[in-house]
XYZ file of N, CA and C in Angstrom:
708
model
N -24.289 64.911 -63.442
C -23.271 64.475 -62.446
C -22.705 64.213 -61.495
N -22.681 62.617 -60.667
C -22.679 61.842 -59.677
C -21.949 63.119 -58.787
N -22.450 62.340 -57.731
C -21.597 63.160 -56.378
C -20.150 62.668 -56.301
N -20.431 61.226 -57.056
C -18.950 60.413 -56.865
C -17.911 60.922 -57.613
N -18.007 61.753 -59.122
C -17.650 62.281 -59.728
C -16.980 63.698 -59.795
N -17.676 64.468 -58.611
C -17.326 65.778 -58.336
C -15.557 65.579 -57.625
N -15.217 64.913 -57.377
C -13.853 64.868 -57.079
C -12.660 65.059 -58.120
N -12.844 63.920 -59.058
C -12.417 63.926 -60.139
C -12.388 64.955 -61.216
N -13.430 65.345 -61.296
C -13.557 67.390 -61.907
C -12.930 67.909 -61.367
N -13.091 68.292 -60.269
C -12.078 69.524 -59.311
C -10.790 68.805 -59.590
N -10.476 67.965 -59.358
C -8.698 67.924 -59.519
C -8.606 67.715 -60.639
N -9.372 67.723 -62.158
C -8.833 67.932 -62.951
C -8.622 69.535 -63.465
N -9.789 70.514 -62.980
C -9.708 71.462 -63.560
C -8.691 72.162 -62.481
N -8.018 71.882 -61.078
C -7.256 72.211 -60.236
C -5.761 72.080 -61.099
N -5.563 70.741 -61.749
C -4.446 70.283 -62.232
C -4.137 71.263 -63.628
N -5.459 71.625 -64.431
C -5.380 71.981 -65.979
C -5.527 73.700 -65.091
N -5.895 74.101 -64.505
C -5.115 75.767 -63.668
C -3.996 76.026 -63.842
N -3.180 74.691 -63.337
C -1.750 74.705 -62.218
C -1.378 74.534 -63.762
N -1.392 73.606 -64.582
C -0.882 74.024 -65.976
C -0.954 75.321 -66.783
N -2.008 75.955 -67.126
C -2.122 76.546 -67.519
C -1.654 77.919 -67.190
N -1.331 78.097 -65.989
C -0.868 79.218 -65.112
C 0.931 78.859 -65.265
N 1.483 77.920 -65.126
C 2.521 77.867 -65.373
C 2.848 78.306 -67.256
N 2.154 77.911 -67.687
C 2.644 78.169 -69.666
C 2.086 79.631 -69.232
N 1.516 80.116 -68.834
C 1.128 81.723 -68.866
C 2.957 82.759 -68.348
N 2.918 81.757 -67.118
C 3.902 82.492 -66.808
C 5.170 82.461 -67.106
N 5.447 81.769 -68.138
C 6.653 81.483 -68.689
C 6.513 82.764 -69.702
N 5.312 82.113 -70.872
C 5.322 82.876 -71.253
C 5.024 84.665 -71.277
N 4.593 85.045 -70.252
C 4.588 86.398 -70.351
C 5.700 87.036 -70.219
N 7.095 86.423 -68.944
C 7.907 87.021 -68.665
C 8.928 86.760 -69.930
N 9.103 85.771 -71.309
C 9.367 85.904 -72.196
C 9.485 87.111 -73.022
N 7.924 87.420 -72.688
C 7.344 88.530 -73.588
C 7.667 89.661 -73.329
N 7.961 90.184 -71.557
C 7.850 91.062 -71.362
C 9.383 91.642 -71.365
N 10.379 90.319 -71.673
C 11.662 90.758 -71.715
C 12.257 90.966 -72.765
N 11.341 89.937 -74.047
C 12.123 90.147 -75.470
C 11.345 90.707 -76.659
N 9.607 91.543 -76.318
C 8.976 91.854 -77.216
C 8.445 93.457 -76.206
N 8.055 93.478 -74.904
C 7.002 94.419 -74.891
C 7.789 95.574 -73.656
N 9.149 95.077 -73.432
C 10.111 95.630 -73.010
C 10.820 96.942 -73.469
N 10.329 98.136 -73.962
C 11.115 99.016 -74.641
C 12.092 99.605 -73.740
N 13.317 98.966 -73.532
C 14.668 99.581 -73.237
C 15.497 100.981 -73.434
N 15.338 100.974 -75.015
C 15.718 102.020 -75.411
C 14.709 103.010 -76.359
N 13.484 103.055 -75.655
C 12.142 104.003 -76.611
C 12.610 105.488 -76.958
N 13.478 105.759 -75.501
C 13.671 107.375 -75.602
C 15.307 107.755 -75.867
N 16.277 106.901 -76.729
C 17.851 106.830 -77.008
C 18.350 106.617 -75.815
N 19.492 106.708 -76.264
C 21.288 105.502 -75.583
C 22.198 107.054 -75.825
N 22.847 106.789 -74.891
C 23.912 107.656 -74.696
C 25.512 106.888 -74.173
N 26.506 106.621 -74.738
C 27.421 106.378 -74.999
C 28.166 106.218 -73.462
N 29.096 105.613 -73.198
C 29.907 105.594 -71.741
C 31.693 105.581 -72.762
N 31.896 106.739 -71.764
C 31.866 107.569 -71.388
C 31.391 108.715 -72.557
N 30.686 109.396 -72.498
C 29.839 110.207 -73.793
C 28.913 111.351 -72.750
N 28.297 112.080 -73.707
C 27.747 113.196 -73.290
C 26.056 112.963 -74.838
N 24.638 113.611 -73.857
C 24.087 113.794 -74.759
C 22.899 114.153 -74.245
N 21.421 114.417 -74.857
C 20.966 114.497 -74.830
C 19.265 113.781 -74.919
N 18.320 113.813 -74.438
C 17.456 112.644 -75.106
C 15.911 113.495 -73.483
N 15.144 113.104 -75.183
C 13.625 113.669 -74.613
C 13.072 112.262 -73.908
N 12.531 112.958 -72.847
C 12.551 111.888 -71.832
C 11.182 112.311 -71.213
N 9.723 111.578 -70.541
C 8.368 111.903 -70.377
C 8.417 112.418 -69.084
N 7.539 113.001 -68.604
C 7.099 112.492 -67.065
C 6.688 110.901 -66.795
N 7.248 110.790 -65.230
C 7.080 109.679 -65.349
C 8.519 108.458 -64.458
N 8.014 107.198 -64.853
C 9.163 106.374 -64.274
C 9.906 106.025 -65.403
N 11.168 106.168 -65.744
C 11.892 105.817 -66.961
C 13.115 104.982 -66.236
N 13.352 103.911 -67.345
C 14.470 102.649 -67.103
C 15.583 103.139 -67.574
N 16.737 102.854 -66.864
C 17.974 103.321 -67.626
C 19.054 102.274 -67.567
N 19.280 101.255 -68.621
C 19.851 100.392 -68.463
C 21.471 100.601 -69.346
N 22.590 99.259 -68.705
C 23.533 99.013 -69.169
C 23.743 98.270 -70.405
N 23.821 98.535 -71.770
C 23.766 97.944 -72.838
C 24.856 97.894 -73.823
N 25.088 96.685 -74.021
C 26.571 95.973 -74.860
C 26.139 95.300 -76.021
N 27.547 94.548 -76.238
C 27.533 93.458 -77.284
C 28.607 92.736 -76.709
N 28.012 91.220 -76.582
C 29.094 90.708 -76.014
C 29.532 89.099 -77.116
N 30.489 88.194 -76.517
C 31.246 87.594 -77.888
C 31.223 86.456 -76.866
N 30.593 85.101 -77.867
C 30.784 83.833 -76.871
C 29.112 84.029 -76.072
N 29.385 82.995 -75.371
C 28.302 81.814 -74.964
C 27.249 83.663 -73.388
N 26.451 83.728 -73.534
C 25.819 84.325 -72.801
C 25.898 83.954 -71.331
N 25.272 84.872 -70.672
C 25.151 84.839 -69.317
C 24.802 86.152 -68.592
N 25.092 85.847 -67.240
C 24.517 87.112 -66.271
C 25.958 88.176 -66.657
N 25.462 89.226 -66.982
C 26.213 90.794 -68.049
C 26.846 91.250 -66.164
N 27.745 90.979 -65.987
C 28.216 92.292 -65.173
C 28.171 93.708 -65.246
N 27.769 94.277 -64.347
C 27.565 96.038 -64.412
C 29.151 96.487 -64.304
N 29.603 97.458 -64.753
C 30.837 98.095 -64.276
C 30.367 98.663 -63.390
N 31.610 99.966 -63.256
C 31.340 101.089 -62.228
C 31.365 102.305 -63.096
N 29.888 103.113 -62.815
C 29.451 103.983 -63.736
C 29.052 105.147 -63.034
N 28.998 106.317 -63.487
C 28.424 107.088 -63.097
C 27.302 108.030 -64.084
N 26.111 108.308 -63.888
C 25.488 109.418 -64.503
C 24.925 110.383 -64.161
N 24.953 111.434 -65.046
C 24.637 112.672 -64.496
C 23.265 113.356 -65.321
N 21.794 114.015 -64.644
C 21.077 113.602 -65.686
C 20.610 115.546 -65.458
N 20.765 116.280 -66.665
C 20.707 118.080 -65.935
C 19.423 118.535 -66.639
N 18.320 118.670 -65.875
C 16.476 118.803 -66.092
C 16.926 120.097 -67.168
N 15.553 120.455 -67.382
C 16.001 121.647 -68.662
C 15.712 122.895 -67.409
N 15.441 124.124 -67.759
C 15.721 125.229 -66.988
C 14.316 125.179 -66.119
N 14.203 125.309 -64.809
C 12.888 125.483 -64.063
C 12.127 124.221 -63.977
N 13.192 123.219 -64.182
C 12.360 121.644 -63.850
C 13.269 121.247 -62.142
N 12.795 120.701 -61.745
C 13.438 120.082 -60.819
C 14.363 118.922 -60.773
N 15.406 118.249 -60.283
C 16.478 116.953 -60.786
C 15.194 115.597 -60.895
N 15.978 114.909 -61.703
C 15.067 113.550 -61.590
C 15.527 112.907 -60.023
N 14.838 111.850 -59.699
C 15.196 111.403 -58.159
C 15.910 109.988 -59.117
N 16.955 109.691 -58.779
C 17.171 108.400 -59.492
C 17.501 107.191 -58.371
N 17.193 106.305 -58.722
C 17.221 105.246 -57.975
C 17.943 103.727 -58.332
N 19.094 103.125 -57.277
C 19.497 101.942 -58.068
C 18.569 100.858 -58.193
N 18.043 100.232 -59.026
C 17.537 99.124 -59.658
C 18.016 98.317 -60.264
N 18.502 97.579 -60.351
C 19.728 96.593 -61.165
C 18.902 95.419 -61.286
N 18.461 94.868 -62.561
C 17.636 93.843 -62.982
C 18.306 92.347 -63.142
N 17.574 91.597 -64.107
C 18.362 90.695 -64.763
C 18.662 90.795 -65.974
N 19.698 90.281 -66.600
C 19.842 90.088 -68.081
C 19.593 89.780 -69.192
N 19.264 90.543 -70.219
C 18.266 89.849 -71.517
C 19.554 89.892 -72.117
N 19.575 88.558 -73.315
C 20.558 88.746 -74.316
C 20.196 87.882 -75.299
N 19.977 88.614 -76.633
C 19.656 88.184 -77.681
C 20.633 88.412 -78.830
N 20.593 87.551 -79.337
C 21.661 87.843 -80.356
C 23.253 88.369 -80.158
N 23.681 87.931 -79.173
C 24.729 88.403 -78.610
C 24.304 90.186 -77.817
N 22.977 90.680 -78.650
C 22.817 91.885 -77.651
C 22.510 91.803 -76.052
N 23.249 92.333 -75.526
C 22.517 92.314 -74.003
C 22.449 93.293 -73.229
N 21.853 93.313 -72.251
C 21.392 94.831 -71.863
C 20.858 94.359 -70.164
N 21.346 95.505 -69.264
C 20.239 94.630 -68.135
C 20.340 96.248 -67.019
N 19.651 96.246 -66.737
C 19.070 97.554 -65.644
C 19.326 97.973 -64.459
N 19.898 98.971 -64.724
C 20.929 99.771 -63.711
C 19.969 100.711 -62.706
N 19.360 101.632 -63.234
C 18.773 102.425 -62.516
C 17.080 102.812 -63.057
N 16.744 103.119 -62.233
C 14.961 104.133 -62.545
C 14.355 105.483 -62.232
N 14.477 106.152 -62.810
C 14.593 107.648 -62.908
C 13.209 108.322 -62.629
N 12.447 109.169 -61.720
C 11.440 109.411 -61.859
C 11.790 111.066 -62.108
N 10.983 111.384 -63.412
C 11.449 112.346 -64.374
C 9.954 113.197 -63.904
N 10.586 114.585 -63.622
C 9.441 114.990 -63.080
C 8.464 115.565 -63.708
N 9.080 116.372 -65.147
C 8.309 116.797 -66.244
C 8.892 116.449 -67.586
N 8.163 116.565 -68.345
C 8.496 115.923 -69.658
C 9.208 117.348 -70.699
N 10.387 116.730 -71.359
C 11.451 118.047 -71.936
C 12.980 117.143 -71.832
N 13.574 118.097 -72.428
C 15.042 117.523 -72.542
C 15.882 117.429 -72.040
N 16.159 116.129 -71.631
C 17.782 116.479 -70.746
C 18.724 116.156 -71.036
N 19.692 116.733 -70.378
C 21.279 116.417 -70.683
C 22.291 115.311 -69.696
N 22.717 114.332 -70.633
C 23.093 113.277 -70.058
C 24.612 113.097 -70.148
N 24.980 113.171 -69.042
C 26.598 112.964 -69.327
C 26.520 111.562 -68.007
N 27.329 110.118 -69.072
C 27.946 109.278 -68.643
C 29.689 108.971 -68.231
N 29.821 108.249 -67.346
C 31.537 107.993 -67.234
C 31.229 106.308 -66.196
N 32.382 105.693 -66.833
C 32.492 104.238 -66.259
C 33.644 103.646 -66.253
N 34.119 102.526 -65.520
C 35.176 101.952 -66.666
C 34.470 100.347 -67.628
N 34.345 101.120 -68.662
C 34.028 100.136 -69.850
C 35.031 99.238 -70.516
N 36.135 99.942 -70.669
C 37.431 99.672 -71.964
C 37.419 97.993 -71.604
N 36.539 97.246 -71.267
C 36.341 95.887 -71.701
C 34.895 95.199 -72.266
N 34.133 96.334 -72.729
C 33.160 96.055 -73.254
C 33.095 96.926 -74.628
N 32.092 96.179 -75.921
C 31.993 97.064 -76.986
C 30.661 97.716 -76.953
N 31.136 99.081 -77.369
C 30.055 99.600 -78.144
C 28.917 99.829 -76.214
N 29.144 100.192 -75.709
C 28.741 100.253 -73.928
C 28.296 101.427 -74.075
N 26.687 101.778 -73.611
C 25.613 103.099 -73.919
C 24.937 102.414 -72.483
N 24.569 103.724 -72.368
C 22.934 103.390 -71.293
C 21.864 104.143 -72.137
N 20.607 103.339 -71.998
C 19.718 103.404 -72.361
C 18.251 103.592 -72.128
N 17.864 104.582 -72.245
C 16.228 104.877 -71.851
C 15.736 104.745 -72.221
N 14.310 103.926 -71.564
C 13.260 103.462 -72.336
C 12.435 102.981 -70.656
N 11.235 102.545 -71.251
C 10.246 102.203 -70.230
C 10.382 100.617 -70.405
N 9.731 99.977 -69.135
C 9.704 98.443 -69.314
C 8.186 97.841 -69.593
N 7.812 96.990 -69.433
C 6.558 96.507 -70.131
C 5.179 96.762 -69.771
N 4.150 97.065 -70.383
C 3.059 97.519 -69.581
C 2.272 96.463 -69.243
N 2.983 95.075 -69.151
C 2.270 93.875 -68.816
C 3.029 93.418 -67.951
N 3.942 94.169 -66.956
C 4.345 93.333 -66.296
C 4.009 92.757 -65.372
N 3.176 93.113 -65.014
C 2.372 92.554 -63.597
C 1.425 91.111 -63.956
N 1.313 90.636 -65.567
C 0.809 89.120 -65.993
C 1.096 88.056 -65.336
N 3.038 88.207 -64.785
C 3.480 86.995 -64.551
C 2.936 87.335 -63.175
N 2.971 87.712 -62.460
C 1.860 88.001 -60.776
C 0.992 87.661 -60.712
N -0.284 87.864 -61.705
C -1.330 87.124 -61.924
C -1.021 85.478 -62.028
N -1.023 85.346 -63.283
C -0.381 83.749 -63.113
C 0.455 83.282 -61.834
N 1.131 83.382 -61.113
C 1.605 82.809 -60.312
C 0.947 83.308 -59.351
N -0.311 84.044 -58.926
C -1.502 83.686 -58.133
C -2.357 82.466 -58.151
N -2.620 82.699 -59.421
C -3.784 81.711 -59.676
C -3.099 80.465 -59.635
N -2.006 80.130 -59.955
C -1.055 79.108 -59.700
C -0.924 78.872 -58.118
N -0.991 79.711 -57.205
C -1.201 79.382 -56.028
C -2.706 79.001 -55.556
N -3.858 79.457 -55.593
C -4.767 79.795 -56.274
C -5.596 77.943 -56.087
N -5.046 77.425 -57.543
C -5.028 76.555 -57.689
C -4.632 75.386 -56.665
N -3.463 75.207 -56.890
C -2.950 74.292 -55.789
C -3.343 74.092 -54.777
N -3.741 75.738 -54.158
C -4.510 75.398 -52.684
C -5.942 74.333 -52.985
N -6.430 75.000 -53.900
C -7.615 74.142 -54.617
C -7.756 72.381 -54.666
N -6.631 71.994 -54.892
C -5.980 71.081 -55.389
C -5.732 69.942 -54.153
N -5.162 70.804 -53.144
C -4.495 70.063 -51.676
C -6.247 69.806 -51.083
N -6.941 70.963 -51.050
C -8.330 70.538 -50.557
C -9.283 69.403 -51.194
N -9.302 69.340 -52.283
C -9.818 68.527 -52.990
C -9.172 66.957 -52.779
N -8.032 66.835 -52.575
C -7.144 65.190 -51.654
C -7.511 65.025 -50.654
N -7.137 66.638 -49.608
C -7.717 66.089 -48.613
C -9.693 65.252 -48.474
N -9.999 66.331 -48.875
C -12.151 65.828 -49.365
C -11.794 64.403 -50.089
N -10.732 63.762 -50.867
C -11.072 62.384 -50.853
C -10.461 61.990 -50.265
N -9.517 61.693 -49.792
C -8.924 61.208 -48.306
C -9.977 60.651 -47.035
N -10.563 62.225 -47.015
C -11.372 61.970 -45.785
C -12.780 61.124 -46.280
N -13.396 61.309 -47.267
C -14.282 60.138 -47.927
C -14.303 58.736 -47.794
N -12.876 58.250 -48.343
C -12.684 57.347 -48.165
C -12.606 56.511 -46.938
N -13.350 55.053 -46.995
C -13.847 54.385 -45.628
C -13.153 53.535 -45.794
N -11.885 52.375 -45.160
C -12.100 51.068 -45.348
C -12.891 50.156 -45.216
N -12.806 49.204 -46.073
C -14.253 47.781 -45.779
C -13.583 47.298 -44.475
N -15.182 47.376 -44.097
C -14.922 46.630 -42.730
C -14.699 45.412 -42.823
N -13.924 44.268 -42.327
C -14.085 42.888 -42.778
C -14.082 42.741 -41.170
N -15.148 41.786 -41.512
C -15.829 40.686 -40.395
C -15.471 39.223 -40.143
N -14.499 38.593 -39.526
C -13.928 37.848 -39.144
C -14.453 36.379 -38.805
N -15.440 35.478 -39.084
C -16.109 34.915 -38.293
C -15.595 33.612 -37.445
N -15.314 33.279 -36.219
C -14.582 32.788 -35.509
C -15.438 31.452 -34.656
N -15.069 30.186 -34.940
C -16.166 28.946 -34.913
C -16.313 29.385 -32.862
N -17.296 29.331 -32.565
C -17.549 29.220 -30.778
C -16.599 28.190 -30.703
N -15.803 27.998 -29.441
C -15.687 26.812 -28.546
C -16.287 25.965 -27.844
N -16.026 24.875 -28.089
C -17.116 24.122 -27.725
C -17.605 23.964 -26.179
N -16.743 24.795 -25.175
C -17.039 25.349 -24.264
C -18.586 26.105 -24.133
N -18.531 26.809 -25.125
C -19.317 28.230 -25.150
C -20.756 27.236 -25.844
N -20.790 26.283 -26.117
C -22.187 25.591 -26.494
C -22.558 24.605 -25.645
N -23.353 25.576 -24.580
C -23.343 24.361 -23.354
C -24.479 23.347 -23.748
N -24.240 21.924 -23.325
C -25.074 20.940 -23.768
C -26.083 20.928 -22.492
N -27.343 20.080 -23.077
C -28.678 20.399 -22.160
C -28.473 19.443 -21.305
N -28.593 20.383 -20.161
C -28.786 19.578 -18.565
C -30.233 19.603 -18.384
N -30.832 18.857 -18.336
C -32.357 18.199 -18.024
C -32.280 18.508 -16.226
N -33.591 19.290 -16.235
C -34.027 19.504 -14.087
C -34.370 18.290 -14.004
N -34.914 18.286 -12.653
C -35.035 17.242 -12.046
C -37.112 16.754 -12.575
N -37.367 18.055 -12.608
C -38.785 17.982 -13.023
C -38.922 17.253 -14.651
N -37.590 17.338 -15.484
C -38.283 16.690 -16.603
C -37.585 15.336 -16.643
N -36.692 15.165 -16.434
C -36.313 13.835 -15.654
C -37.690 12.984 -15.443
N -38.649 13.275 -14.206
C -39.441 12.720 -13.917
C -40.870 12.352 -15.014
N -40.759 13.751 -15.778
C -41.743 13.921 -16.585
C -41.346 12.417 -17.542
N -40.062 12.316 -17.615
C -39.427 11.492 -18.782
C -39.622 9.515 -18.607
N -39.426 10.127 -17.326
C -39.488 8.666 -16.413
C -41.202 8.372 -16.706
N -42.350 9.235 -16.439
C -43.590 8.758 -16.341
C -44.187 8.314 -17.499
N -43.567 9.083 -18.357
C -44.039 8.749 -19.904
C -43.409 7.731 -20.497
N -42.426 6.841 -19.537
C -41.746 5.327 -20.253
C -42.450 4.549 -19.548
N -42.686 5.185 -18.201
C -43.936 4.197 -17.635
C -45.234 3.550 -17.707
N -45.776 4.814 -18.608
C -47.059 4.777 -19.566
C -46.746 4.231 -20.722
N -45.925 4.049 -21.230
C -45.385 3.280 -22.550
C -45.603 1.703 -22.282
N -44.922 1.633 -21.141
C -44.634 0.156 -20.293
C -46.135 -0.449 -20.437
N -47.079 0.402 -19.979
C -47.830 -0.469 -19.145
C -49.147 -0.324 -20.689
N -48.748 0.536 -21.149
C -49.874 0.133 -22.795
C -49.529 -0.972 -23.234
N -48.334 -0.981 -23.314
C -47.372 -2.329 -24.050
C -47.996 -3.486 -23.693
N -48.159 -3.578 -21.890
C -48.457 -5.005 -21.582
C -47.532 -5.204 -20.565
N -46.345 -4.419 -20.300
C -44.994 -4.652 -20.074
C -45.462 -4.458 -18.538
N -46.156 -3.650 -17.990
C -46.450 -3.432 -16.508
C -48.077 -3.466 -16.342
N -48.266 -4.239 -15.304
C -49.761 -4.570 -14.676
C -49.863 -2.699 -14.177
N -51.441 -2.737 -13.813
C -52.025 -1.498 -13.486
C -51.457 -1.464 -12.207
N -51.470 -2.026 -11.642
C -50.514 -1.958 -10.183
C -49.085 -1.932 -9.563
N -48.467 -2.513 -10.859
C -46.946 -1.811 -11.063
C -46.796 -0.529 -11.467
N -47.832 -0.628 -12.325
C -47.505 1.252 -13.014
C -48.282 2.067 -12.068
N -48.856 2.460 -10.874
C -49.096 2.648 -10.525
C -48.068 3.278 -9.136
N -47.568 1.836 -8.908
C -46.636 2.031 -7.627
C -44.986 2.352 -7.947
N -44.832 2.248 -9.308
C -44.077 2.803 -9.635
C -43.742 3.976 -9.850
N -45.063 4.981 -10.208
C -45.439 5.716 -11.016
C -45.226 7.208 -9.103
N -46.238 6.335 -8.461
C -45.979 6.730 -6.704
C -44.218 7.039 -6.208
N -43.774 6.299 -6.984
C -42.166 6.222 -6.485
C -41.193 7.421 -7.224
N -41.842 7.628 -8.348
C -41.181 8.225 -9.433
C -41.565 9.852 -8.471
N -42.617 10.158 -8.078
C -42.959 11.170 -7.834
C -42.941 11.890 -6.580
N -42.190 10.804 -5.555
C -41.811 11.141 -4.304
C -40.266 11.055 -4.417
N -40.311 10.830 -5.930
C -38.390 11.290 -5.897
C -37.300 10.845 -5.134
N -37.930 9.088 -5.123
C -36.909 8.208 -4.953
C -36.500 6.979 -5.871
């Protein structure tokens, strides 16, 4: 693997991880709501009504359960009251309002309303009241949430980490890119190319060379050459 391939590979890994985490998040949310959430594991009590439910020690979910007709949607929670009588010698359960989202399957709808901390396993007497005349077969269901309820949070964290990695890779790629430098060649102005200007010494050398050629060709006698040479050297 060359160094140039690293950004592409890291980008692919980050994107694949994000896609997998989204799929995992959606899948676990659906499975937790429809498969693993055993909302009526310990029984149901009609509203209004009384009943006895065997509850384990620990947290128990209490959900409003009814049948709906027509399109599903958010299930409005009616005004309700619940009384939980513990077995002899057992403290009262701690009831906490904890309204959740609506789950609807084939016109069967439920929404979590309370959670109860049960101090000890046993048979608990349940008494329910509520303004439920507009509902079909309303009950309070006692059960527990999904044992995999933490998985959506894990997938959300994985998605966040992958997103941060993708941003880091993009910034890295951006910083590595350097724009190609373009060099523009401008012709030098005429004034910038200085013409050769001979010095006085150069002029005298040229004149002496010319006189020597004239003497050698016979155009000047030796006396004339010497006279002209003296004139050039004297700068006249």
